[in-house]
Each structure stands twice: as structure tokens, then as C-alpha cells.
């Protein structure tokens, strides 16, 4: 029989201090910086969208693709990125992908053609699809499982969450100079990390698995995920019941079904489906869908509410959300201690409960809110919830997985995070678009009407978080042992 992995250790190990070498600290800082850079990039560009639209004369439909293109590239290749890192060498994949990310950032900050700008966002998403799971698996293969790995993973995931949260503030500052700086600021950081990575990431050998590349599995997986994510992010514009959307889902499902057939027949599959039956892997991935999907959708609605309904500036909006980022960022040194003391499953439940409560409290907001009484409580609850649940979910998703599949496990959890975000955000956009003016810019629309337009999206965020909580709280399925 198996039970949920709590990642607790014997008493003598629990109180023993984790001592890392200088090389381990430098390695951790390299991969953490890249994950934070990914998070910064997503949220910075979100703040800059109105300025981009004004300068390049883009409508709301075109602007959404600046965000969606990144998610499209990221979500479609995460699983492939993690597995290729296992097969071809983590150091090599990490450095190549980060170099591509830097080049695409530079080009995106210099161009005036909207099509090229959107294309650079797609390429950056593709690059992040390799750096994120590869960085994750670099940690899990260089830090011993238990307290040492828990601490490293909690710092790693908190860097990503902090980058995403603090990127709102950085984006507000950069946009005050020019929206182009939200692209260009990443370039020198990425180049510096590439140079540091060449020095401090240990060389690793590609996998020696016989016939382990599963080319057709990789092709069908990438095409299926690409089609699914594309259909999700384009559905609000084309209509959920349109022929294009229905055909997109049908074709994607057929391709992914083909992938499943291939994986069940080849000797060395790209994905071993049995991994989902190990420990908390399946529930951790479903929890990640609810956590990040609800959070990203709420942030989207909150951004529109503060700017369109209340008339706040981008920087003022960013400062209003700053407490969330600070809570997540300052929790990094303590996340592993909480996991050791309470166990990751309990922290996941506590975190999702806090986030669900934060969303529910925000449903009472009006057109003339008091920030301290009406907005700040939700902001603080979200910060606490994310700080508790996000690192714990990532620890649970990879605990007990052998080194040769750490890239796969990392890719699975991050794919769940991104595809969950794409799915919930797409549904949120559809709900908002179905209740009046979707961009909230019409001068003839009252603040009350715009707020009513956003309420279904707020309710969806709360519902998704509560659903994730119920999944995390469900009893573990026991496996039979022979």
C-alpha cells in the first residue's frame, strides 16, 4: 500500500542544518534567476499592453495575442522540453534555450511590426518551455531528495512566483519609460546568466537509454499540445461554438489520442503514463491547474478593474498588488521549513483555502472601494496562499520520482500550470466578452456596468480554486501491491 508523500524526515535529519557548497549555491542562483525572469516577462508585458496598443495602433484582439503567443509556445512544448533535457543533456538544453530567449527579447524590444512582435513572444514561450523544466530537473538531480531538495525546490519555485508577482511593479516602472523596456530589460540579465551557467552548471551526459528518443511520440505530443493551446487561446475571439473551435478541439484530441497509442506501444515511451499513479503526482498536477489558472485569471480581471473601473495608473495598480509579491518573495527562506514541519499536503490545502477565501471576499467589491478594507484583504490572502501552495505542489509533484524521469515530472507539473492558466483565462475572457464591452474602454459604459461585466470572471476564479481544494483534499487512491 502507498500513502501521500509528506516529505518528512527522521528527527535527527529534521533538525540538521542543510549545508550546501558554494558551487551548489551558485548553481541554484543561476536556475532560480531564469525562472524569475520567465515570471517577470509574463507580468511585465501584461502591464505594458495599453502602451503597446497605443503606439502600434493595435486593437484588443491583437493585443491578447501578445500574451497568448507566449502561453501558446510555453504550454505546447513543456513536456517535450523536460524530456529532451533528460535525453540530450540538461546543461546543453538550458543554455541554448536561454540564449534564444535573450535574442527574442532583444528583437521584440526593437521591432515596430506587430506580427514580428507576436512572433518573438511565441519564440520566447518556446524557449521558456525548455528552460523551466530543465532548470527544475537540474535542481532535482543535483540536490539529494529530502530536506536538501525541499529547500532548493522551495527557493526555486518561490523565485518563479516572486518574479511573476513583482513583475507587475517592474512592468509599471519600465512602462513609464517605454513599453520597449519591458522586453529589453531581460536581455542583459539573460546574457549574464548564460555566461554564469557555463561556469556553474555541471556538465551532464545525455541519457544512455536505448532507443529512448521516441521521435513520433515527440512529434504527436508537440502537435497535439500546440493545437490544444492554440484552440484554447483563440476560442474567445472565434467563439466556443464556432466550427473552427470545435474542429480545433477535435483535431487536437485525435492527435493526442494517436500520441497515447504510440506511447503504449513503443519500448521506450516519451511519457510513462504510470508516473501519474505514483504518490501525489496526479493530484499535484490538478492542484497546479486550479492554483495558477485561478490566480492568472483573477489578476487579469483585477488589472482591468483597477484601470478601467477605478481609473488607476499602471504603476498605481502595480503598487496595489505589491503585498502579494512581497509575501511570496519573503517566504522563500522559510518554505522548506514549513514543508518539513507540516508536510506538503497540509500546506497545499491551507494555501488553496486562503486563495479561495481571497477570491470570495473580492466578490463584494464595488465601484468606490476602500483599498485597505475591500482590496487589501484579498491581496494578502492570495500572497499567503500562493506562498504556501505553490512550492508545496511542486515538491509533491516530483517526490519519489527517479532521476531519469525528473525532467518528465517537472515538465508535467509546469505543463499543468501553463495549460491550466490558458484554459481558465480563455474561459474567463469568454465570460467577460459575453457581458458587454470586453475591453472596458467605451466612454458610454458606466463603471457599474463594467464591474458587472467582470463579476462572472471573478466568480470563475473562486470556483476554480475551490475545485482545486476539493481535489487536493480527496482521499489518496491506494495501489495494489503484488
XYZ file of C-alpha atoms in Angstrom:
482
model
C 0.000 0.000 0.000
C 1.099 3.584 -0.627
C 0.098 6.812 1.064
C 0.526 10.526 0.228
C 4.148 11.633 0.362
C 4.644 14.066 3.225
C 8.373 14.530 2.742
C 9.080 14.388 6.455
C 12.385 13.009 7.723
C 13.588 11.323 10.929
C 14.013 13.686 13.879
C 17.790 13.810 13.679
C 17.572 14.800 9.981
C 14.730 17.233 10.550
C 16.812 19.429 12.842
C 20.088 19.051 10.964
C 21.036 22.200 9.088
C 21.218 21.986 5.316
C 24.764 22.801 4.283
C 25.443 23.472 0.645
C 28.723 24.058 -1.081
C 29.487 27.337 -2.809
C 29.032 25.549 -6.145
C 25.540 24.403 -5.153
C 24.505 27.916 -4.130
C 25.771 29.377 -7.396
C 24.025 26.655 -9.382
C 20.768 27.346 -7.550
C 21.006 31.096 -8.133
C 21.573 30.580 -11.858
C 18.474 28.430 -12.405
C 16.359 30.491 -9.978
C 17.187 33.708 -11.823
C 15.986 32.226 -15.091
C 12.671 31.107 -13.610
C 12.177 34.553 -12.066
C 12.948 36.060 -15.469
C 10.208 33.943 -17.040
C 7.714 35.193 -14.452
C 8.827 38.795 -14.829
C 8.429 38.617 -18.586
C 4.810 37.467 -18.428
C 3.582 40.064 -15.935
C 5.672 42.990 -17.248
C 4.177 42.677 -20.701
C 0.674 42.483 -19.241
C 1.131 45.905 -17.656
C 2.525 47.342 -20.904
C -0.302 46.215 -23.209
C -2.202 49.545 -23.289
C 1.004 51.418 -24.213
C 1.855 48.859 -26.892
C -1.620 49.147 -28.354
C -1.457 52.938 -28.419
C 1.952 53.132 -30.110
C 1.459 50.305 -32.609
C -2.279 51.017 -33.199
C -3.419 47.573 -32.083
C -6.932 46.638 -31.043
C -7.878 44.441 -28.126
C -7.982 41.309 -30.292
C -4.413 41.806 -31.454
C -3.144 42.727 -28.005
C -4.400 39.484 -26.493
C -2.042 37.586 -28.795
C 0.981 39.288 -27.285
C 0.104 37.388 -24.109
C -1.428 34.328 -25.749
C 1.516 33.714 -28.098
C 3.797 33.246 -25.108
C 1.385 30.827 -23.441
C 0.975 29.025 -26.766
C 4.688 28.403 -27.123
C 5.215 27.660 -23.437
C 2.319 25.295 -22.871
C 2.702 23.320 -26.081
C 6.307 22.185 -25.602
C 6.849 21.947 -21.845
C 6.586 18.164 -21.731
C 8.865 17.792 -24.710
C 11.309 20.287 -23.208
C 11.572 18.376 -19.956
C 12.009 15.024 -21.640
C 14.597 16.280 -24.140
C 16.596 17.631 -21.207
C 16.685 14.108 -19.781
C 17.668 12.607 -23.115
C 20.065 15.179 -24.603
C 21.665 16.754 -21.530
C 20.226 19.332 -19.136
C 23.102 21.825 -19.275
C 23.140 21.926 -23.065
C 19.372 22.381 -23.427
C 19.240 25.020 -20.682
C 21.962 27.245 -22.136
C 20.761 27.004 -25.744
C 17.169 27.837 -24.792
C 18.236 30.778 -22.623
C 20.305 32.185 -25.485
C 17.244 32.001 -27.767
C 15.188 33.744 -25.069
C 17.680 36.631 -24.922
C 17.747 37.038 -28.708
C 13.940 37.057 -28.950
C 13.718 39.627 -26.134
C 16.116 41.934 -27.958
C 14.241 41.640 -31.237
C 10.866 42.178 -29.572
C 12.040 45.409 -27.970
C 13.264 46.846 -31.274
C 10.585 45.989 -33.832
C 7.554 48.011 -34.897
C 5.790 45.264 -36.849
C 3.026 43.725 -34.682
C 3.332 40.341 -36.421
C 7.046 40.123 -35.642
C 6.404 41.275 -32.077
C 3.880 38.490 -31.568
C 6.263 36.007 -33.194
C 9.024 36.957 -30.739
C 6.630 36.299 -27.869
C 5.927 32.846 -29.281
C 9.642 32.104 -29.582
C 10.218 33.276 -26.003
C 7.481 30.917 -24.876
C 9.175 28.061 -26.726
C 12.485 28.903 -25.063
C 10.888 29.047 -21.613
C 9.306 25.648 -22.297
C 12.848 24.264 -22.245
C 14.478 26.396 -19.531
C 11.737 25.928 -16.900
C 11.562 22.111 -16.705
C 15.287 21.800 -17.385
C 16.135 24.134 -14.518
C 13.766 22.153 -12.308
C 15.419 18.842 -13.192
C 18.917 20.351 -12.780
C 17.963 21.005 -9.167
C 16.357 17.631 -8.529
C 19.414 15.814 -9.901
C 21.972 17.936 -8.027
C 20.300 18.105 -4.604
C 19.561 14.978 -2.597
C 15.919 14.091 -2.031
C 14.643 15.081 1.380
C 15.322 18.295 3.259
C 18.104 19.398 0.925
C 15.965 19.100 -2.188
C 12.876 20.524 -0.450
C 14.790 23.680 0.434
C 16.193 24.041 -3.070
C 12.815 23.481 -4.730
C 11.021 25.852 -2.369
C 13.525 28.593 -3.216
C 13.314 27.777 -6.926
C 9.516 27.846 -7.144
C 9.262 30.907 -4.920
C 11.635 32.752 -7.257
C 9.266 31.984 -10.119
C 6.197 33.122 -8.202
C 8.032 36.220 -6.937
C 9.145 37.110 -10.442
C 5.573 36.868 -11.662
C 4.199 38.951 -8.770
C 6.944 41.584 -8.650
C 6.931 41.836 -12.440
C 3.807 43.969 -12.124
C 5.786 46.625 -10.272
C 8.807 46.338 -12.550
C 6.467 46.484 -15.547
C 4.876 49.656 -14.236
C 8.291 51.281 -13.820
C 9.529 50.131 -17.235
C 6.335 51.209 -18.984
C 6.722 54.687 -17.524
C 9.938 54.888 -19.593
C 8.729 52.963 -22.646
C 6.909 49.687 -23.222
C 10.027 48.531 -25.104
C 11.932 48.324 -21.833
C 9.605 45.538 -20.687
C 11.274 43.477 -23.425
C 14.804 44.882 -23.344
C 15.361 44.667 -19.581
C 15.504 40.867 -19.870
C 18.372 40.875 -22.369
C 21.397 41.758 -20.182
C 20.094 39.515 -17.382
C 19.687 36.538 -19.713
C 23.139 37.068 -21.273
C 24.765 37.283 -17.839
C 23.050 34.085 -16.706
C 24.178 32.247 -19.834
C 27.793 33.132 -19.000
C 27.335 32.149 -15.347
C 25.593 28.958 -16.367
C 28.552 27.929 -18.495
C 30.686 28.199 -15.383
C 28.456 26.796 -12.650
C 26.036 24.282 -14.182
C 27.723 20.852 -14.000
C 28.229 19.008 -17.247
C 25.924 16.034 -17.553
C 25.836 13.209 -20.009
C 22.846 12.571 -22.270
C 20.732 9.597 -21.339
C 22.025 6.217 -22.465
C 18.512 4.802 -22.770
C 18.361 2.565 -25.795
C 16.007 3.924 -28.476
C 14.850 6.467 -25.947
C 14.112 9.372 -28.263
C 10.621 8.236 -29.408
C 10.530 10.644 -32.364
C 6.922 10.010 -33.375
C 5.772 10.360 -29.790
C 7.553 13.709 -29.547
C 6.040 14.928 -32.824
C 2.463 13.947 -31.996
C 2.725 15.307 -28.468
C 4.063 18.681 -29.634
C 1.459 18.991 -32.404
C -1.376 17.914 -30.140
C -0.432 20.321 -27.359
C 0.178 23.108 -29.865
C -3.270 22.575 -31.369
C -4.953 22.363 -27.968
C -3.359 25.515 -26.554
C -3.941 27.436 -29.806
C -7.602 26.447 -29.784
C -7.961 27.469 -26.138
C -6.471 30.919 -26.545
C -8.296 31.648 -29.830
C -11.713 30.364 -28.723
C -12.867 33.618 -27.051
C -12.302 35.512 -30.303
C -13.718 32.882 -32.667
C -16.473 31.654 -30.353
C -16.601 28.476 -28.278
C -19.290 27.003 -30.523
C -17.706 28.004 -33.831
C -16.697 25.465 -36.440
C -13.036 26.485 -36.085
C -13.044 25.943 -32.313
C -14.870 22.606 -32.434
C -12.614 21.406 -35.255
C -9.541 22.565 -33.330
C -10.513 20.564 -30.248
C -11.424 17.527 -32.338
C -8.162 17.520 -34.291
C -6.103 18.121 -31.151
C -7.898 15.268 -29.378
C -7.257 12.959 -32.315
C -3.554 13.812 -32.412
C -3.197 13.365 -28.652
C -5.051 10.036 -28.884
C -2.528 8.986 -31.516
C 0.237 10.001 -29.134
C -1.295 7.843 -26.378
C -1.442 4.852 -28.718
C 2.204 5.350 -29.678
C 3.292 5.637 -26.043
C 1.563 2.386 -25.144
C 3.291 0.514 -27.958
C 6.882 1.774 -28.108
C 9.580 0.164 -25.991
C 10.900 3.432 -24.527
C 7.998 5.936 -24.449
C 8.443 9.665 -24.152
C 5.980 9.627 -21.238
C 5.425 6.700 -18.932
C 1.757 7.128 -18.039
C 2.261 5.096 -14.893
C 4.025 8.117 -13.395
C 0.591 9.651 -12.749
C -0.172 6.813 -10.339
C 2.912 7.490 -8.226
C 2.472 9.314 -4.950
C 0.768 12.671 -5.306
C 1.674 13.269 -8.951
C -1.850 13.328 -10.417
C -3.381 15.405 -7.622
C -0.426 17.790 -7.602
C -0.904 18.436 -11.312
C -4.643 19.038 -10.929
C -3.951 21.335 -7.990
C -1.491 23.290 -10.141
C -4.179 23.785 -12.795
C -6.519 25.292 -10.222
C -3.873 27.328 -8.430
C -2.321 29.134 -11.362
C -5.405 29.152 -13.572
C -7.471 30.930 -10.938
C -4.639 33.291 -9.993
C -3.801 34.428 -13.522
C -7.479 34.946 -14.374
C -8.073 36.918 -11.177
C -5.046 39.085 -11.871
C -6.324 39.756 -15.390
C -9.721 40.817 -14.057
C -8.199 42.836 -11.211
C -5.931 44.699 -13.637
C -8.907 45.615 -15.821
C -10.977 46.587 -12.770
C -8.350 48.877 -11.250
C -7.537 50.594 -14.539
C -10.877 50.637 -16.373
C -13.332 50.951 -13.492
C -11.287 52.887 -10.924
C -9.033 54.723 -13.387
C -5.744 53.846 -11.691
C -2.410 54.214 -13.479
C -0.384 51.076 -14.342
C 2.134 51.926 -11.619
C -0.597 52.574 -9.057
C -2.186 49.245 -9.932
C 1.180 47.501 -9.603
C 1.769 49.018 -6.172
C -1.681 47.889 -5.054
C -0.685 44.298 -5.815
C 2.802 44.645 -4.336
C 1.901 42.974 -0.996
C 1.216 39.700 -2.815
C 4.655 39.744 -4.401
C 6.381 40.688 -1.164
C 4.690 37.874 0.750
C 5.712 35.327 -1.847
C 9.260 36.668 -2.132
C 9.936 36.861 1.611
C 8.602 33.342 2.176
C 11.439 31.704 0.217
C 13.834 31.161 3.172
C 11.066 29.508 5.203
C 9.057 27.442 2.714
C 11.166 24.298 3.130
C 10.898 24.550 6.926
C 7.130 24.699 6.713
C 7.141 21.677 4.388
C 9.352 19.763 6.788
C 7.237 20.647 9.821
C 3.717 20.340 8.464
C 4.088 18.260 5.299
C 3.408 19.480 1.783
C -0.178 18.106 1.553
C -1.337 20.186 4.529
C 0.291 23.321 3.118
C -1.377 22.748 -0.246
C -4.766 22.577 1.485
C -4.033 25.678 3.570
C -2.800 27.630 0.564
C -5.762 26.779 -1.672
C -8.150 27.591 1.194
C -6.569 31.035 1.614
C -6.742 31.733 -2.108
C -10.360 30.614 -2.391
C -11.292 32.849 0.536
C -9.458 35.770 -1.050
C -11.423 35.394 -4.287
C -14.740 35.061 -2.460
C -14.068 38.187 -0.374
C -13.328 40.182 -3.514
C -16.764 39.402 -4.950
C -18.215 42.073 -2.624
C -16.116 44.873 -4.176
C -17.918 47.898 -5.618
C -17.134 50.891 -7.819
C -15.821 53.027 -4.926
C -13.850 50.601 -2.764
C -11.712 51.351 0.236
C -8.329 49.804 -0.587
C -7.499 48.758 2.980
C -10.908 47.242 3.715
C -12.037 45.931 0.322
C -8.937 45.106 -1.749
C -6.006 44.557 0.593
C -7.520 41.539 2.447
C -7.803 39.605 -0.827
C -4.327 40.692 -1.917
C -2.846 39.434 1.372
C -4.757 36.138 1.301
C -3.571 35.483 -2.234
C 0.012 36.162 -1.216
C -0.199 33.791 1.744
C -1.993 31.142 -0.298
C 0.434 31.245 -3.195
C 3.448 31.218 -0.868
C 2.173 28.083 0.891
C 0.710 26.116 -2.011
C 2.989 26.798 -4.978
C 6.277 25.355 -3.650
C 4.439 22.541 -1.886
C 2.676 21.456 -5.079
C 5.977 21.391 -6.957
C 7.675 19.356 -4.224
C 4.855 16.820 -4.178
C 4.798 16.520 -7.962
C 8.398 15.267 -8.148
C 8.883 13.455 -4.838
C 9.859 9.813 -5.178
C 10.458 10.070 -8.943
C 13.723 8.550 -10.160
C 16.389 10.843 -11.615
C 15.869 9.641 -15.178
C 12.275 10.941 -15.078
C 12.739 14.144 -13.092
C 12.611 16.193 -16.295
C 9.371 14.463 -17.237
C 7.826 15.084 -13.806
C 8.951 18.721 -13.896
C 7.539 19.129 -17.389
C 4.224 17.598 -16.302
C 3.716 19.958 -13.373
C 4.712 23.036 -15.343
C 2.561 21.998 -18.294
C -0.371 21.683 -15.907
C 0.416 25.154 -14.592
C 0.548 26.787 -18.025
C -2.240 24.878 -19.756
C -4.400 25.436 -16.682
C -3.699 29.150 -16.958
C -4.546 29.134 -20.677
C -7.769 27.207 -20.151
C -9.120 29.203 -17.215
C -8.051 32.545 -18.718
C -9.700 31.629 -22.020
C -12.968 30.781 -20.268
C -12.675 33.968 -18.196
C -12.209 36.049 -21.331
C -15.233 34.381 -22.925
C -17.375 35.129 -19.855
C -16.248 38.751 -19.766
C -16.737 39.185 -23.511
C -20.255 37.837 -23.184
C -21.245 40.593 -20.757
C -20.802 43.826 -22.687
C -17.732 45.691 -23.884
C -14.796 43.350 -23.458
C -12.096 45.966 -23.371
C -13.802 48.207 -20.874
C -12.740 51.334 -22.775
C -16.058 52.640 -24.014
C -16.795 56.024 -22.502
C -20.537 55.297 -22.694
C -20.236 52.298 -20.380
C -20.634 53.126 -16.687
C -18.245 51.887 -14.036
C -21.039 49.788 -12.534
C -21.748 48.156 -15.900
C -18.075 47.364 -16.416
C -17.836 45.862 -12.945
C -20.914 43.715 -13.648
C -19.135 42.613 -16.827
C -16.150 41.397 -14.797
C -18.040 39.635 -11.998
C -18.524 36.303 -13.837
C -14.749 36.103 -14.270
C -14.229 36.788 -10.572
C -16.730 34.068 -9.685
C -14.939 31.645 -12.005
C -11.606 32.231 -10.240
C -13.222 31.427 -6.905
C -14.906 28.312 -8.299
C -11.682 27.003 -9.835
C -9.718 27.496 -6.613
C -12.403 25.728 -4.589
C -12.446 22.840 -7.075
C -8.662 22.519 -6.745
C -9.048 22.479 -2.963
C -11.550 19.623 -3.190
C -9.174 17.648 -5.426
C -6.278 18.172 -3.022
C -8.453 17.164 -0.066
C -9.740 13.984 -1.708
C -8.503 10.693 -0.210
C -5.405 9.223 -1.826
C -6.050 6.327 -4.147
C -4.335 3.251 -2.849
C -2.494 0.996 -5.236
C -2.365 -2.715 -5.020
C 0.955 -4.300 -4.370
C 1.810 -7.757 -5.539
